[in-house]
Amino acid sequence: MRGAKSGTTGGRSSTSTSPPIATRNWSLLLTEGPPDPPSRLSKNDTVVVELKNSLLTENVAIHWHGIRQIGTPWFDGTEGVTQCPILPGDTFVYKFVVDRPGTYLYHAHYGMQREAGLYGLIRVALPPGVSEPFQYNYDRSIILNDWYHNSTYEQATGLSSIPFDWVGEPQSLLIHGKGSFDCSTPGIQSGLCNATNPECSPYVLTVVPGKTYRLRIASLTALSALSFQIEGHNMTVVETDGHYVEPFVVKNLFIYSGETYSVLITADQDSSRNYWAVTNVVSRNSTTPNGLAIFNYYPNHPKRSPPTVPPAGPVWNDVDSRINGHVRWSVNNVSFNLPHTPYLIALKHKLGHVFDQTPPPDGYDFVNYDISIQQPNVNATFSNSIYRLAFNSTVDIILQNANTMNPNNSETHPWHLHGHDFWVMGHGEGKFDMYSDPHKYNLVDPIMKNTVAVQPYGWTAMRFRADNPGVWAFHCHIESHFYMGMGVVFEEGIDKVGELPTSIMGCGDTRGGTFHKP
Amino acid sequence: MRGAKSGTTGGRSSTSTSPPIATRNWSLLLTEGPPDPPSRLSKNDTVVVELKNSLLTENVAIHWHGIRQIGTPWFDGTEGVTQCPILPGDTFVYKFVVDRPGTYLYHAHYGMQREAGLYGLIRVALPPGVSEPFQYNYDRSIILNDWYHNSTYEQATGLSSIPFDWVGEPQSLLIHGKGSFDCSTPGIQSGLCNATNPECSPYVLTVVPGKTYRLRIASLTALSALSFQIEGHNMTVVETDGHYVEPFVVKNLFIYSGETYSVLITADQDSSRNYWAVTNVVSRNSTTPNGLAIFNYYPNHPKRSPPTVPPAGPVWNDVDSRINGHVRWSVNNVSFNLPHTPYLIALKHKLGHVFDQTPPPDGYDFVNYDISIQQPNVNATFSNSIYRLAFNSTVDIILQNANTMNPNNSETHPWHLHGHDFWVMGHGEGKFDMYSDPHKYNLVDPIMKNTVAVQPYGWTAMRFRADNPGVWAFHCHIESHFYMGMGVVFEEGIDKVGELPTSIMGCGDTRGGTFHKP
């Protein structure tokens, strides 16, 4: 996995005319333990990442999305939860085991920095000699994303402002870092848009006729729920978030931010032409144009446009709060704030003053709360309190999505759990009925994931075992939603966590290497 | 000086339609030692500043501009030189003595953060019972500034990019945080510009007819050299940078970034009308419109426009390098970089590997260097090396301003020295002659300052005593120029510096409270 930056990183370029964002001098070196460097990681490899922050004034932390960090909760890379931010000029070493084959991600987990472009894909192979339960000739990866022209700094400012300034819809969708933008839009400097610029051409995925491809598809959108399709080709879904699934065929893959899928695609169509790969926004009335790439049959010229109009893609169609004038998302009327001393350190070293020790509410007013109407949320509060789970207990979570504070509005939220996978026990429309709905749970072969969406006005039930000592974030993977408080934190088995590395310290009450108590 | 944020801080608002910049949740509390809180500071007061960084992802450091920090070099507030950055959520306590009456400033000294709006003015009065050597009825302050519509993040990115993207001219000039902008400019959302919005009205300085005002005027421009005048009124300059001057009368005050002046103005004109206060860019061909405020004679309505056209203001009209494709400023062909472990800590704790131990050059090729022609600067380099001064020695510096890498271009640079004041021994046009020019020095009554400009193609000679144990920055006060390497650092008497507070540590080789050596 050396050279992962150029190899598997999504990167970000676009034909857009967006203003430049902060230069990303990431000196990210991904090296792995024995055996001698394979071209990709294998199960049970130890990964050592030496991250040098060469930015001039910006801190960083990197989360290894989908890696459970068993025995190394301090290297989950979640600023405020498991570590202090990494200062400019500092080098931080992450070291962890990839204990399961599959498709994972890494991305910044500090402020809204992920959206600014620090992310990539991690492929973990089976050990040598072991075969996947499906066949393919080649293994390819793409990351889907959305792209704003204004900076994440401006977005963060708007989200924190009174009056609230929402980030709006993204200007483009990107397929593996490339997208397009209509440069004839008024106010856009046309000089930045040049069709002859190679950076302005769509991403090309070249295939050999007759061959079958494992295409690993990940979404790291800031906001958008996506559909993805390849014109004229079906896709067989075989893996998601590192778990095999009973194969099923789709024409359109719906994918939410933080999810990964492996699909099998056979290049079995007319090989004399190219085809469009298309991604489009679903689940909200978006103004964002579809993203396009070229599915190129070798030996056609990779830039030859398909002769067809790109398929349009299908369209189908929680609760936000206002606290002291700030618009916020909340869970059970509590909007989450990170403390300045990471939870993992505060809990392990018993710095009880760091965060509110009263647990957040376990539920809401199931009897009287009408999820279908606009909410006043007069009782919403900020809190940095956490849920403390009994070690090895089985935890059920029902995510219930209500109308927001805007009339006739409820939104899709992909929720991501750190440190675990969970079974998706069921999902449904409307208000969860705690008496009848659990009887509909899939107790036979529920899918296992680390990210799952809850649909507008719907519910999603999940279950996991609290068996990984540490402190773990669970949050909506939409960048602005987490920034606006849509998340919680779980503690489990803190007494079983080993000695913390000092490298994760240096902020809040661990500044200067000592543990400050009031 | 409690409540200084609202009282003496320049703040930033503008009638401009600029995009929002990062919210500045500065919880800056300025409290002072005995005697019980006066409305302003007095000579020899101890100032305790509890700075809580409530930004979500941005570090900070604050410099007390003009305060020499005798005995407290660790509280100079210069990130990378005297302290580590203050992390989000952290509280940092500055504690120092204001040992001399006069007019000073405070501002961020981290990245280009000052330009983003963190600054204010500090007034230090004489001790009770002692009188100034000039008379006035009231004491007023204004800060002049310039204002860009794009963020400092975008600017920093552009300055670091290849190809280089210069910040350009500011969109407005501000008088005490207020300016104006022509909202009919194409591409500007006119909704943001509203003449009835009280924030869109110019700053008003109300005066009582017949009274004399001490007006403290400071400039903290990012780029612009300014002239300031009050229509129909003369100003008598009596103080600059904390030093009295032989009073002299001006119609226009030329003021450079980092300078402070006290002028006396008597409200002795026709009191039936108001007058314009005007600031305009000098010393470069600027497109920036003049800044306007209203000099309001009580009891005229403060918003009544003066009946006249605002006076236009006078107009009159170093070396930059290219290193590995980056455009940089340099001193003696060396472009300055900050290390990640602050110099003060590295020197005191003998962490010699932190920065280049070879001193930078003491001069340039005096014989062959033609200051009047475009420079190739093929030998320019980056360095973080410093000048180590013999303690108590007398140091002469001649700033020689050459043609830049652009043809027929040399620019004004205001240089600011930390930890000291200096005598301005002389200045002149053209190339400094080391044999004849020193004979023209003013050895009788040279002015003493902490900031002085060097004019295009000109030289400025200054002298100071290296008698303040510590490590001190000396740099161009133009935000983008310092960011681009236009500065040096002096060490003097490091062995006489007392034990460093641990609060300044936490970054680079002082992370985790220990001193890392290779």
Short mmCIF file of N, CA and C in Angstrom, two decimals, chain B residues 23 29 52 78 80 117 122-123 190 213 247 299 324 350 385 415 433 450 478 481 486 490 515:
data_model
loop_
_atom_site.label_atom_id
_atom_site.label_comp_id
_atom_site.label_asym_id
_atom_site.label_seq_id
_atom_site.Cartn_x
_atom_site.Cartn_y
_atom_site.Cartn_z
N THR B 23 -16.19 32.52 12.01
CA THR B 23 -16.70 33.20 13.19
C THR B 23 -15.58 33.35 14.21
N LEU B 29 -10.37 37.98 27.57
CA LEU B 29 -10.63 38.77 28.77
C LEU B 29 -9.36 39.50 29.14
N LYS B 52 -9.27 32.41 25.87
CA LYS B 52 -9.86 31.10 25.62
C LYS B 52 -10.14 30.99 24.13
N THR B 78 4.22 35.14 19.73
CA THR B 78 4.58 34.94 18.33
C THR B 78 4.75 33.45 18.08
N GLY B 80 5.68 29.95 16.89
CA GLY B 80 6.88 29.47 16.20
C GLY B 80 8.15 30.13 16.70
N GLY B 117 -9.03 39.44 11.28
CA GLY B 117 -9.77 40.36 12.14
C GLY B 117 -9.50 40.32 13.62
N ILE B 122 -4.22 49.07 22.48
CA ILE B 122 -3.92 49.13 23.91
C ILE B 122 -3.42 50.54 24.24
N ARG B 123 -4.09 51.16 25.17
CA ARG B 123 -3.65 52.48 25.61
C ARG B 123 -3.04 52.36 27.00
N SER B 190 -26.75 41.98 -4.51
CA SER B 190 -27.08 43.31 -4.02
C SER B 190 -27.83 43.24 -2.70
N TYR B 213 -8.68 67.11 20.91
CA TYR B 213 -8.72 65.65 21.01
C TYR B 213 -7.34 65.06 20.77
N PRO B 247 6.67 67.88 18.64
CA PRO B 247 5.40 68.07 17.91
C PRO B 247 5.59 68.71 16.55
N PRO B 299 -23.75 69.64 18.00
CA PRO B 299 -24.82 68.63 18.00
C PRO B 299 -25.37 68.31 16.61
N ASN B 324 12.14 26.93 -6.00
CA ASN B 324 11.43 25.71 -6.42
C ASN B 324 10.03 26.04 -6.95
N LYS B 350 18.20 23.74 24.38
CA LYS B 350 19.30 23.22 23.56
C LYS B 350 18.86 22.09 22.62
N SER B 385 17.22 29.59 9.85
CA SER B 385 18.34 29.98 10.70
C SER B 385 18.12 31.39 11.24
N TRP B 415 8.69 47.51 8.59
CA TRP B 415 9.33 46.45 9.39
C TRP B 415 9.08 46.68 10.87
N ASP B 433 25.21 53.69 0.88
CA ASP B 433 26.67 53.74 0.75
C ASP B 433 27.27 53.58 2.14
N ASN B 450 8.94 51.16 17.01
CA ASN B 450 9.05 49.70 16.89
C ASN B 450 8.71 49.24 15.47
N ILE B 478 3.48 43.57 6.57
CA ILE B 478 2.47 43.21 5.57
C ILE B 478 2.21 41.71 5.70
N HIS B 481 3.46 39.36 3.07
CA HIS B 481 4.92 39.37 2.90
C HIS B 481 5.60 38.52 3.98
N MET B 486 9.35 37.13 4.53
CA MET B 486 10.07 38.39 4.71
C MET B 486 10.25 38.69 6.19
N PHE B 490 16.01 37.23 15.88
CA PHE B 490 17.20 37.53 16.67
C PHE B 490 17.15 36.81 18.00
N PHE B 515 11.08 16.98 26.04
CA PHE B 515 11.91 17.58 25.02
C PHE B 515 12.54 16.47 24.20
#
